[in-house]
XYZ file of C-alpha atoms in Angstrom:
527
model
C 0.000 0.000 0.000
C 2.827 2.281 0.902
C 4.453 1.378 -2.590
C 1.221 2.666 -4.119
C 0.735 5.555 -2.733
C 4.824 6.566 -3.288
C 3.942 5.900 -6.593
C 0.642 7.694 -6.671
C 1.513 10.660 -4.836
C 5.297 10.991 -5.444
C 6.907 9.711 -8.777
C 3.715 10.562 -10.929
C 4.079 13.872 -9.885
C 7.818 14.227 -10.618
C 7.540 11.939 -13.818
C 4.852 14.210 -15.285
C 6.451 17.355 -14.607
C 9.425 16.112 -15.984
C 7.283 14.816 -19.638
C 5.693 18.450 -19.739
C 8.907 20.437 -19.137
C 10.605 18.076 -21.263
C 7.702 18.426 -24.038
C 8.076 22.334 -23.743
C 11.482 22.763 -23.885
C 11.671 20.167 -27.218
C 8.912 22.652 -28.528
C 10.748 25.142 -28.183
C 14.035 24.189 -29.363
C 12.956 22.772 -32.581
C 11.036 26.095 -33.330
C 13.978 28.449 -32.841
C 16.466 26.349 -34.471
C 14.278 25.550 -37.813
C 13.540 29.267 -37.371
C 17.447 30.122 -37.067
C 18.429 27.438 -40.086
C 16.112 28.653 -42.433
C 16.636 32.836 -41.774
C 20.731 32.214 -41.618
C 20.952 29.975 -44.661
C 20.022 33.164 -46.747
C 23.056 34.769 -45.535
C 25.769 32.776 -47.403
C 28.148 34.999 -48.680
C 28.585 33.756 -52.464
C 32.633 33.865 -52.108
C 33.604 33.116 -48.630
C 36.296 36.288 -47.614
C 39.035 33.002 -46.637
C 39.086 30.087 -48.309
C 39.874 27.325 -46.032
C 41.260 24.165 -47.347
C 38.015 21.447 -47.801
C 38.157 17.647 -47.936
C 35.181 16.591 -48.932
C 35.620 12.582 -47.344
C 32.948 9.961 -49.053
C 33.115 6.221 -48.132
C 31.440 4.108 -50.031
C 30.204 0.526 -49.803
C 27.962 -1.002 -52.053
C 26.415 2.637 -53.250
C 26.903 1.751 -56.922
C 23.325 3.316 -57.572
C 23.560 6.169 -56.427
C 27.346 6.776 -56.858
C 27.312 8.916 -60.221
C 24.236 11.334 -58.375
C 26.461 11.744 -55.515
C 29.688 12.758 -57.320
C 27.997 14.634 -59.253
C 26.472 16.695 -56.616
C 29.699 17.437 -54.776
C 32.055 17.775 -57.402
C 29.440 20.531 -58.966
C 29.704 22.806 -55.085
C 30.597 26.033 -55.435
C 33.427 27.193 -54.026
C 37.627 27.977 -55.730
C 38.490 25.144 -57.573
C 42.349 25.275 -55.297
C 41.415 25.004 -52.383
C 38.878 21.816 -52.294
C 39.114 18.145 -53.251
C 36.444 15.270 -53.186
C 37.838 11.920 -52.110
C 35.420 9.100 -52.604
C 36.548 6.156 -50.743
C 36.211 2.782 -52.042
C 36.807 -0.627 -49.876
C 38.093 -4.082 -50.555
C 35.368 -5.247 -47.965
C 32.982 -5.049 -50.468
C 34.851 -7.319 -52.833
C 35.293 -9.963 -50.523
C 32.140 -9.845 -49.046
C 30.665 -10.480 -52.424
C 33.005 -13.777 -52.587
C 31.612 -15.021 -49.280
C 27.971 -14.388 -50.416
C 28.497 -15.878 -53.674
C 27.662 -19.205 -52.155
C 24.095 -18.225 -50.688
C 23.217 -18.146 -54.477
C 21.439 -21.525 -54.498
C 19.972 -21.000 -50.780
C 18.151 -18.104 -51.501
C 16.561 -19.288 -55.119
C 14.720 -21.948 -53.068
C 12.585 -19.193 -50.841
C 9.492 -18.806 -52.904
C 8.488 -15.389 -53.208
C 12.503 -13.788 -52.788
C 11.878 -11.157 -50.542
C 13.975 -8.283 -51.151
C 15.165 -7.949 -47.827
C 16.845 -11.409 -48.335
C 19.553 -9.485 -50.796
C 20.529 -7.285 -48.445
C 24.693 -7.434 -48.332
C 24.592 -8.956 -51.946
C 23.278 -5.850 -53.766
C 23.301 -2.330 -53.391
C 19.797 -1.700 -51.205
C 18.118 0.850 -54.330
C 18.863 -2.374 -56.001
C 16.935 -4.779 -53.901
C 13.043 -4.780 -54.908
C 13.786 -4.819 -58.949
C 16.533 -8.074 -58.197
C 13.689 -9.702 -56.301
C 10.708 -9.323 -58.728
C 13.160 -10.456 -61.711
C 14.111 -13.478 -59.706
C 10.632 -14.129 -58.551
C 8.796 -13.433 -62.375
C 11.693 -16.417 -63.996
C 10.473 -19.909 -64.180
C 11.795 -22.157 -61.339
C 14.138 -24.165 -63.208
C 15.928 -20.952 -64.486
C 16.190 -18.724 -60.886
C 19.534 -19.674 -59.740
C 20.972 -18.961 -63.021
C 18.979 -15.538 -63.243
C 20.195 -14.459 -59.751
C 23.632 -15.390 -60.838
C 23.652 -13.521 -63.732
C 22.273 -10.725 -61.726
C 25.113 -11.037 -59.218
C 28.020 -11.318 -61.726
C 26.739 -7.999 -63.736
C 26.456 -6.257 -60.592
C 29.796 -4.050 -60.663
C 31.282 -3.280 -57.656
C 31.234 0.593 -56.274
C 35.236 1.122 -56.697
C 34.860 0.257 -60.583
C 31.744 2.585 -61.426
C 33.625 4.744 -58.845
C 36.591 4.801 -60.735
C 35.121 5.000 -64.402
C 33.113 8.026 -62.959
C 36.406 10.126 -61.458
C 38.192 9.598 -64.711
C 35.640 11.799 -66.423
C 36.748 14.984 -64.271
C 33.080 16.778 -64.921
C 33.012 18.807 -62.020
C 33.930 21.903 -60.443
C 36.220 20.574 -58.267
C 38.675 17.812 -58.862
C 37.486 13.959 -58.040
C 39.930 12.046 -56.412
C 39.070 7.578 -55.869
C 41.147 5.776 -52.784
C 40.233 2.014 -52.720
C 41.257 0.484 -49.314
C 42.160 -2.788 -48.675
C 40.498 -4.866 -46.647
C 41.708 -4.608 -43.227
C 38.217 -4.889 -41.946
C 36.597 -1.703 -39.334
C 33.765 0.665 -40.655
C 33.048 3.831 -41.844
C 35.743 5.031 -39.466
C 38.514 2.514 -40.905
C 37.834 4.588 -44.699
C 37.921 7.826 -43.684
C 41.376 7.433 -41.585
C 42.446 5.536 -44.851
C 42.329 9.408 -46.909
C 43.399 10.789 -43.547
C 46.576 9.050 -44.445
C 46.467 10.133 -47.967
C 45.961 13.799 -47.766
C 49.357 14.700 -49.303
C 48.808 12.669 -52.504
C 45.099 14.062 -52.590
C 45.895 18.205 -52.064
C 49.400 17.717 -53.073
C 49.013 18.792 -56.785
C 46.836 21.711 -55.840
C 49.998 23.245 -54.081
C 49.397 22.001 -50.401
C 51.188 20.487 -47.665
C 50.369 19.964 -44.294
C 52.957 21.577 -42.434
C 52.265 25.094 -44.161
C 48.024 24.326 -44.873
C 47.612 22.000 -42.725
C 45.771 24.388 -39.937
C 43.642 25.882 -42.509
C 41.918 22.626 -43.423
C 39.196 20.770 -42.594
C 37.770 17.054 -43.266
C 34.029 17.313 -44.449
C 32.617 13.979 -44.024
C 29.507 12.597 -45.692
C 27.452 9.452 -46.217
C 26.918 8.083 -49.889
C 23.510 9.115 -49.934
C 23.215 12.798 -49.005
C 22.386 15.763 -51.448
C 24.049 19.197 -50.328
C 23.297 22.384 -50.642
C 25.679 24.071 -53.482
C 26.880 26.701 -51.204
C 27.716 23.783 -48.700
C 31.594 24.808 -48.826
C 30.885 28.145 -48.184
C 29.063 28.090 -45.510
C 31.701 26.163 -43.776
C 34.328 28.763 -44.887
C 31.543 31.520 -43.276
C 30.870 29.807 -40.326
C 35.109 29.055 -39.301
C 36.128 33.063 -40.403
C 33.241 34.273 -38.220
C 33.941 32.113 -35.328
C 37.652 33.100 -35.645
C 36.657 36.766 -35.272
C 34.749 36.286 -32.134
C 36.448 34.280 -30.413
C 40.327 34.536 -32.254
C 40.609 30.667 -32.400
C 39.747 28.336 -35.115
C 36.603 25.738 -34.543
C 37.380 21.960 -34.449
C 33.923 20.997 -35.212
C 31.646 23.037 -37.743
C 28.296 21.087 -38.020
C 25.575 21.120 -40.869
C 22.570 20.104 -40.077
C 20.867 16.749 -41.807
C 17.385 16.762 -42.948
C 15.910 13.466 -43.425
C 14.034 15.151 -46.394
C 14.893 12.973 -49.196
C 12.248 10.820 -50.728
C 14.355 8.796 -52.866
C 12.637 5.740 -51.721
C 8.386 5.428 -50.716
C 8.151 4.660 -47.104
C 6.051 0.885 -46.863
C 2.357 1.160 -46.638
C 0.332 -0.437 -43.629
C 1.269 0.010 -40.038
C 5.236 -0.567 -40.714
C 5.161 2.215 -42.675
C 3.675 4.632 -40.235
C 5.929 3.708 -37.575
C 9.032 4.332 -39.587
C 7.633 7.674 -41.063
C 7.484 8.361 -37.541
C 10.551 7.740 -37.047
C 11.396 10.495 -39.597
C 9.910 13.271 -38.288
C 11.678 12.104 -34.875
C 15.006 12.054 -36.606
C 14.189 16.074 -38.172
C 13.313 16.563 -34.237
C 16.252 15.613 -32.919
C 18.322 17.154 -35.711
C 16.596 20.830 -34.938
C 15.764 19.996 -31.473
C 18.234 18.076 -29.952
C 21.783 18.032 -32.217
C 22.017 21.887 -33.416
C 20.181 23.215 -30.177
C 23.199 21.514 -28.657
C 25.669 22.708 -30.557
C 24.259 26.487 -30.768
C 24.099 26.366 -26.423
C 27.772 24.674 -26.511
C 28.632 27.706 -28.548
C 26.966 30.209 -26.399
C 28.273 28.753 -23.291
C 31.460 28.786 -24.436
C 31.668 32.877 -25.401
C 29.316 33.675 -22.330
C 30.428 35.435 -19.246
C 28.561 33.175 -17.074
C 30.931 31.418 -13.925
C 32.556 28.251 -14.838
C 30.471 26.513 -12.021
C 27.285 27.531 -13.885
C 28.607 26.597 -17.529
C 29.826 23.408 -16.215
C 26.547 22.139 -15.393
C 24.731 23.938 -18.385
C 27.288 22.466 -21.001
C 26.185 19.775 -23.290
C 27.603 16.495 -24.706
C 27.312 17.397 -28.610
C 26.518 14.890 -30.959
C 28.166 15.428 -34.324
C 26.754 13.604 -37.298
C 28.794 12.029 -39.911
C 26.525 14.153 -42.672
C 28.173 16.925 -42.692
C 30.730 17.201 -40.496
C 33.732 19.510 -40.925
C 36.202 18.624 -38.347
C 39.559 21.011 -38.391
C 42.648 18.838 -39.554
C 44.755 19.397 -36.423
C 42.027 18.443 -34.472
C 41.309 14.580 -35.862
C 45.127 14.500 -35.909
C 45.430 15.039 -32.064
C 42.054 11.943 -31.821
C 44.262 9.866 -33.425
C 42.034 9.961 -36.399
C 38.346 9.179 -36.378
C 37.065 6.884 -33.721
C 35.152 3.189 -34.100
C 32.715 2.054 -34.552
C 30.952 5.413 -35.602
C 33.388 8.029 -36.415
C 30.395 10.914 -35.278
C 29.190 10.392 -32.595
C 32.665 9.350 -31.192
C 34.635 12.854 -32.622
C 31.570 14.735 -30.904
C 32.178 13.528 -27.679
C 35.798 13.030 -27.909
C 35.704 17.184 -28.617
C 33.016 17.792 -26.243
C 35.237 16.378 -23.139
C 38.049 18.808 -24.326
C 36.064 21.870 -24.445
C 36.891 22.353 -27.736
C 35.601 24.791 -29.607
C 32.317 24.078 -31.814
C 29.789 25.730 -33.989
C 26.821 24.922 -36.767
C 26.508 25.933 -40.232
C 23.847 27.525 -41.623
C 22.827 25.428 -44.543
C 21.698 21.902 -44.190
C 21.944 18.857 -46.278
C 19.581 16.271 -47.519
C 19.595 12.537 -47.253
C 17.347 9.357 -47.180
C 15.026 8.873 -43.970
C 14.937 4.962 -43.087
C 12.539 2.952 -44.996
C 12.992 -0.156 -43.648
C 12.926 -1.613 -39.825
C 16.111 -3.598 -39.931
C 18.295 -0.795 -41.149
C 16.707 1.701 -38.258
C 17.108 -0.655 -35.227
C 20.632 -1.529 -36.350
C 21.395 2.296 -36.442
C 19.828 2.556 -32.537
C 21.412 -0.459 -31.220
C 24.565 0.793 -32.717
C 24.101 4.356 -31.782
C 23.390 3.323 -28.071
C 26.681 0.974 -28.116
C 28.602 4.315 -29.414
C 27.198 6.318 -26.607
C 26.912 4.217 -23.970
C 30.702 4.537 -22.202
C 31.625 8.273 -22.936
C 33.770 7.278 -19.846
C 35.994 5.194 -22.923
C 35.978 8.121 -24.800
C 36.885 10.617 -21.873
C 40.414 7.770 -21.029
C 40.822 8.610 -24.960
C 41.674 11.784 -24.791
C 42.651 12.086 -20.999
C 46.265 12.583 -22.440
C 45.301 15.924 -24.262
C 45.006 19.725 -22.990
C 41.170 20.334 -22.194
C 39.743 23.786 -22.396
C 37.428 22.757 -19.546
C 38.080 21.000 -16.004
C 37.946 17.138 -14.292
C 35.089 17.871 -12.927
C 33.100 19.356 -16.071
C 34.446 16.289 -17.922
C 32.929 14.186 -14.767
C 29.644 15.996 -14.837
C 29.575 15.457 -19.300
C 30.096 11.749 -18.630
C 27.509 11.693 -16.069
C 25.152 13.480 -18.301
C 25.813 11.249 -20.684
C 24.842 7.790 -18.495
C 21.556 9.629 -17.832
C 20.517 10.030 -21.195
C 21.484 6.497 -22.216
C 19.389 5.220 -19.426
C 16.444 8.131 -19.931
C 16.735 5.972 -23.486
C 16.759 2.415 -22.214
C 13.854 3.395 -19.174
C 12.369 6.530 -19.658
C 9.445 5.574 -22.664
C 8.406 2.846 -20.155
C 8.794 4.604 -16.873
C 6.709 7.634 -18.497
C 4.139 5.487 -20.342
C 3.060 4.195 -16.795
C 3.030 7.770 -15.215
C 0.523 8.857 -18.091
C -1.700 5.898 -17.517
C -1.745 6.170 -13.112
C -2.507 10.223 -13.616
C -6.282 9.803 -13.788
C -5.258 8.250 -9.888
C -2.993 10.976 -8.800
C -5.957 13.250 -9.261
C -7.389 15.838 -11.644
C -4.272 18.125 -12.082
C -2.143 15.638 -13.114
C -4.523 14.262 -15.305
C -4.502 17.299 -17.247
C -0.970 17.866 -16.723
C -0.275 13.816 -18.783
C -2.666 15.250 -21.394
C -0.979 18.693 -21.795
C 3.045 16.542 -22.002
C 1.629 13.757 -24.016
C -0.289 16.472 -26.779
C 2.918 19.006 -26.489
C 5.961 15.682 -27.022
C 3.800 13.768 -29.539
C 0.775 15.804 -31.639
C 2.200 19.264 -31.668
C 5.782 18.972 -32.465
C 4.607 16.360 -35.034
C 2.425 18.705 -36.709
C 5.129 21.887 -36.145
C 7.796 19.761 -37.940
C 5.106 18.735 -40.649
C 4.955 21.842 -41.668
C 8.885 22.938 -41.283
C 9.969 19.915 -43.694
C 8.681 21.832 -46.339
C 9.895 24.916 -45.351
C 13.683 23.515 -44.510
C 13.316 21.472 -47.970
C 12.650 24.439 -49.689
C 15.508 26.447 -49.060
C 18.734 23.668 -49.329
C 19.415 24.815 -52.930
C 21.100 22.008 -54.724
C 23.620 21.492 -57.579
C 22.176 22.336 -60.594
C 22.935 19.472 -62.155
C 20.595 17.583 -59.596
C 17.700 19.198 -60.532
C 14.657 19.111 -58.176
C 14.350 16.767 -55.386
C 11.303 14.554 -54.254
C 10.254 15.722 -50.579
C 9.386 13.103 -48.013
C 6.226 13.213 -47.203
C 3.773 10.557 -45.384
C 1.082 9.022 -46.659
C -1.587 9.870 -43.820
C -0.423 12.535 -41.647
C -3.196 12.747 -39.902
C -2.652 8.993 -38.738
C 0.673 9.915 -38.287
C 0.031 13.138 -35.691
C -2.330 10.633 -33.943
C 0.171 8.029 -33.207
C 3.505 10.292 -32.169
C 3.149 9.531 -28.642
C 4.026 5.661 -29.699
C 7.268 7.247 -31.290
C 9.425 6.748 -28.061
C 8.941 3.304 -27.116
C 10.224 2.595 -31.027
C 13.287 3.838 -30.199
C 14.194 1.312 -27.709
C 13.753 -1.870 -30.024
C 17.129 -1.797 -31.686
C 18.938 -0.942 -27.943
C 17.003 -3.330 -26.000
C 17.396 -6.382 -28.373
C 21.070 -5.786 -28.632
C 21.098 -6.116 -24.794
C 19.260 -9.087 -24.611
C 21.248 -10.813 -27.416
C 24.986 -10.078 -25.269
C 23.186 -11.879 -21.934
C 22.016 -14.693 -24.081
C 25.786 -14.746 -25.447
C 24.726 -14.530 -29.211
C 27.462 -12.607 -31.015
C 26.180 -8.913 -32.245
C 27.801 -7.303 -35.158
C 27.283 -4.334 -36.843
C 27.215 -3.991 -40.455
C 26.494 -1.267 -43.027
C 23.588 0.678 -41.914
C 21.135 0.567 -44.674
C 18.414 3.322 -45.321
């Protein structure tokens, strides 16, 4: 009875507070950082006043579909054609993954229909559906020699790679690494060009020891679409942080807007849920990621006591679309951390105090479309974040711009939000349901957290996707781009408040599978 009443008269309270202050603050943070994004990205100067040194960084692995768009886009940004390279990065993995798979040929012909799903690894994901329906439309006795056919033409992405960067259409020169295969991730490629930036900038006059502090590392995924004045905006956003504060940034991040419909999301209830997850990911890019970064940055030039900022300062979460990080800096991390090269150089900068700030134009790329892909990405997110206390022993050996304790109180922070993750859905969920028994006020306080978190940011970022979609103003040679969009939004607004407990799939069945003793691994993270 005691329990109950606890309960009842005690955590419901404090657990509904929490949901509506939390609801009001994510509110408010995604409207004044849409509202900042979209006002500051008209304020690109078309020739930045310095011209940093840009790397745009691309790893690729098994993006043959989509390979010539994406060159094509970032080889076509504008900005001087001596001071910027992009390196697509190619990987032997890919190769010898196709060897290994090679023999699931004759496995997979026997599942009758093929679901696309099935080819996942074996062909580029775009590539998927059409394999399948070809396989499935053949007469029985001819499938296995139809899928192998289809395999064998497949090329892999370092040869359309490589026909495509011996063309040299672009503004900006192309430049194609192909790394062996010495297995790691994303991470492992981009360190690869990390090691190859002499041969890369070396016939545009560079070298590291004179350039090297006026250069950054832009790192992208395959799929992404940027904004032409991309490059610029990063040149903007380091020259104006160097006049206020007289130091260079180590971080400049641009935002990504899941706003890409290159690929229909499913119909039915599947495809509800992951359009929810969508508009969740657009919330926490506004709400969550660049609020972050814009407080780190006003912390960091405010006059407020050190005891005050310490507990104010965030843990920012860089993205690995669009991410400039300042040469010297991923020199001094040793290069970009496993197993995701992000959210690893955010925190890794964030426990030195390090100096970081957002751009002002924001690129495009494919929302998830598929469950597999998105709980892969959370269970592999949540392994990233969950022992900042790694990352903090990482860098323990370099000068911080901040103190023990702030780096204590950022690791703490940290812990809470992995277990606000893991618990909080649940924990809240139940709050919401006992309020009617706590007693009129909080009964109208659950209604006021669950309509603010769920219904009303839903329907604010509704309408914001087609405002931020409208203004990221591509390469011309792109021409326009489909929006995503949902099928029922109405449906969709209705069932945001389910959007949380989603979230905690991918997490909570990678836990279960490491007390069970099943091996996890991570592969490529498809969309």
């Amino acid at each position: 009875m005691k329990a109950a009443e606890a309960w009842l008269h005690t955590a419901v309270p404090v657990l509904l507070t929490l949901l509506l202050a939390r609801a009001v603050w994510a509110l408010a943070a995604v409207e004044v950082c849409a509202r900042w994004l979209w006002t500051s990205g008209h304020r690109v100067p078309a020739e930045p006043a310095q011209a940093p040194w840009m790397v745009v960084l691309l790893p690729m692995l098994r993006e043959q579909a989509i390979a010539q768009q994406t060159m094509a886009a970032f080889t076509a940004l504008d900005y001087p054609c001596g001071r910027a390279a992009v390196v697509v990065i190619t990987t032997e993995r890919e190769t010898s993954a196709r060897t290994r798979h090679r023999s699931r040929l004759a496995d997979l012909v026997t599942e009758s229909p093929l679901a696309a799903g099935q080819l996942r690894g074996l062909f580029p994901a775009a590539r998927c559906d059409e394999v399948a329906d070809t396989v499935n439309t053949a007469p029985p006795a001819d499938r296995l020699w139809v899928l192998t056919e289809l395999f064998n033409a497949e090329p892999t992405t370092a040869e359309v790679v490589s026909a495509i960067a011996a063309q040299r259409l672009g503004r900006l020169p192309p430049v194609h690494l192909h790394q062996p295969d010495v297995g790691g991730r994303k991470a492992g490629q981009l360190n690869f060009a990390l090691d190859h930036f002499p041969t890369i900038l070396g016939p545009l006059g560079w070298s590291e020891d004179e350039h090297g502090h006026d250069t950054y590392a832009v790192v992208y995924d395959a799929d992404a679409v940027p904004d032409r004045r991309t490059l610029q905006a990063f040149a903007a956003a380091a020259t104006t942080h160097r006049a206020h504060t007289g130091t260079t940034p180590a971080l400049i991040q641009q935002q990504r807007l899941p706003l890409l419909a290159r690929r229909p999301f499913p119909t039915g209830p599947v495809g509800l849920l992951l359009a929810g997850e969508w508009v969740y990911q657009l919330r926490r890019s506004l709400g969550i990621e660049l609020a972050r970064i814009r407080l780190h940055r006003f912390l960091a030039t405010s006059r407020l006591p050190e005891a005050v900022r310490m507990w104010l300062r965030p843990m920012v979460y860089a993205v690995g679309c669009g991410m400039a990080v300042h040469l010297p800096a991923v020199r001094a991390l040793a290069g970009f951390p496993e197993p995701m090269e992000d959210l690893g150089t955010g925190h890794r900068l964030s426990l030195l105090g390090a100096d970081l700030t957002a751009s002002t134009v924001a690129v495009l790329d494919e929302p998830y479309t598929e469950p597999s892909g998105l709980t892969n990405l959370h269970a592999l997110a949540f392994t990233a974040s969950a022992r900042p206390d790694r990352h903090a022993a990482a860098v323990a050996h370099l000068p911080a711009a901040i103190s023990c304790p702030a780096k204590a109180v950022l690791v703490a922070r940290e812990w809470a939000d992995e277990a606000v993750w893991l618990i909080g859905a649940p924990l809240i969920g139940a709050a919401v349901v006992s309020a009617w028994w706590a007693g009129p006020a909080w009964t109208a306080v659950a209604a006021a957290g669950v309509l603010l978190h769920g219904p009303v940011i839903t329907t604010r970022l509704l309408a914001w996707a087609s405002v931020l979609h409208s203004a990221v103003a591509p390469p011309p040679c792109l021409g326009p781009l489909p929006r995503t969009e949902p099928h029922h939004p109405a449906a969709l607004i209705a069932a945001s408040p389910l959007q949380p407990f989603i979230r905690l799939v991918g997490p909570w069945r990678l836990i279960g599978a490491k007390a069970t003793g099943r091996h996890r691994s991570f592969g490529k993270t498809e969309r």
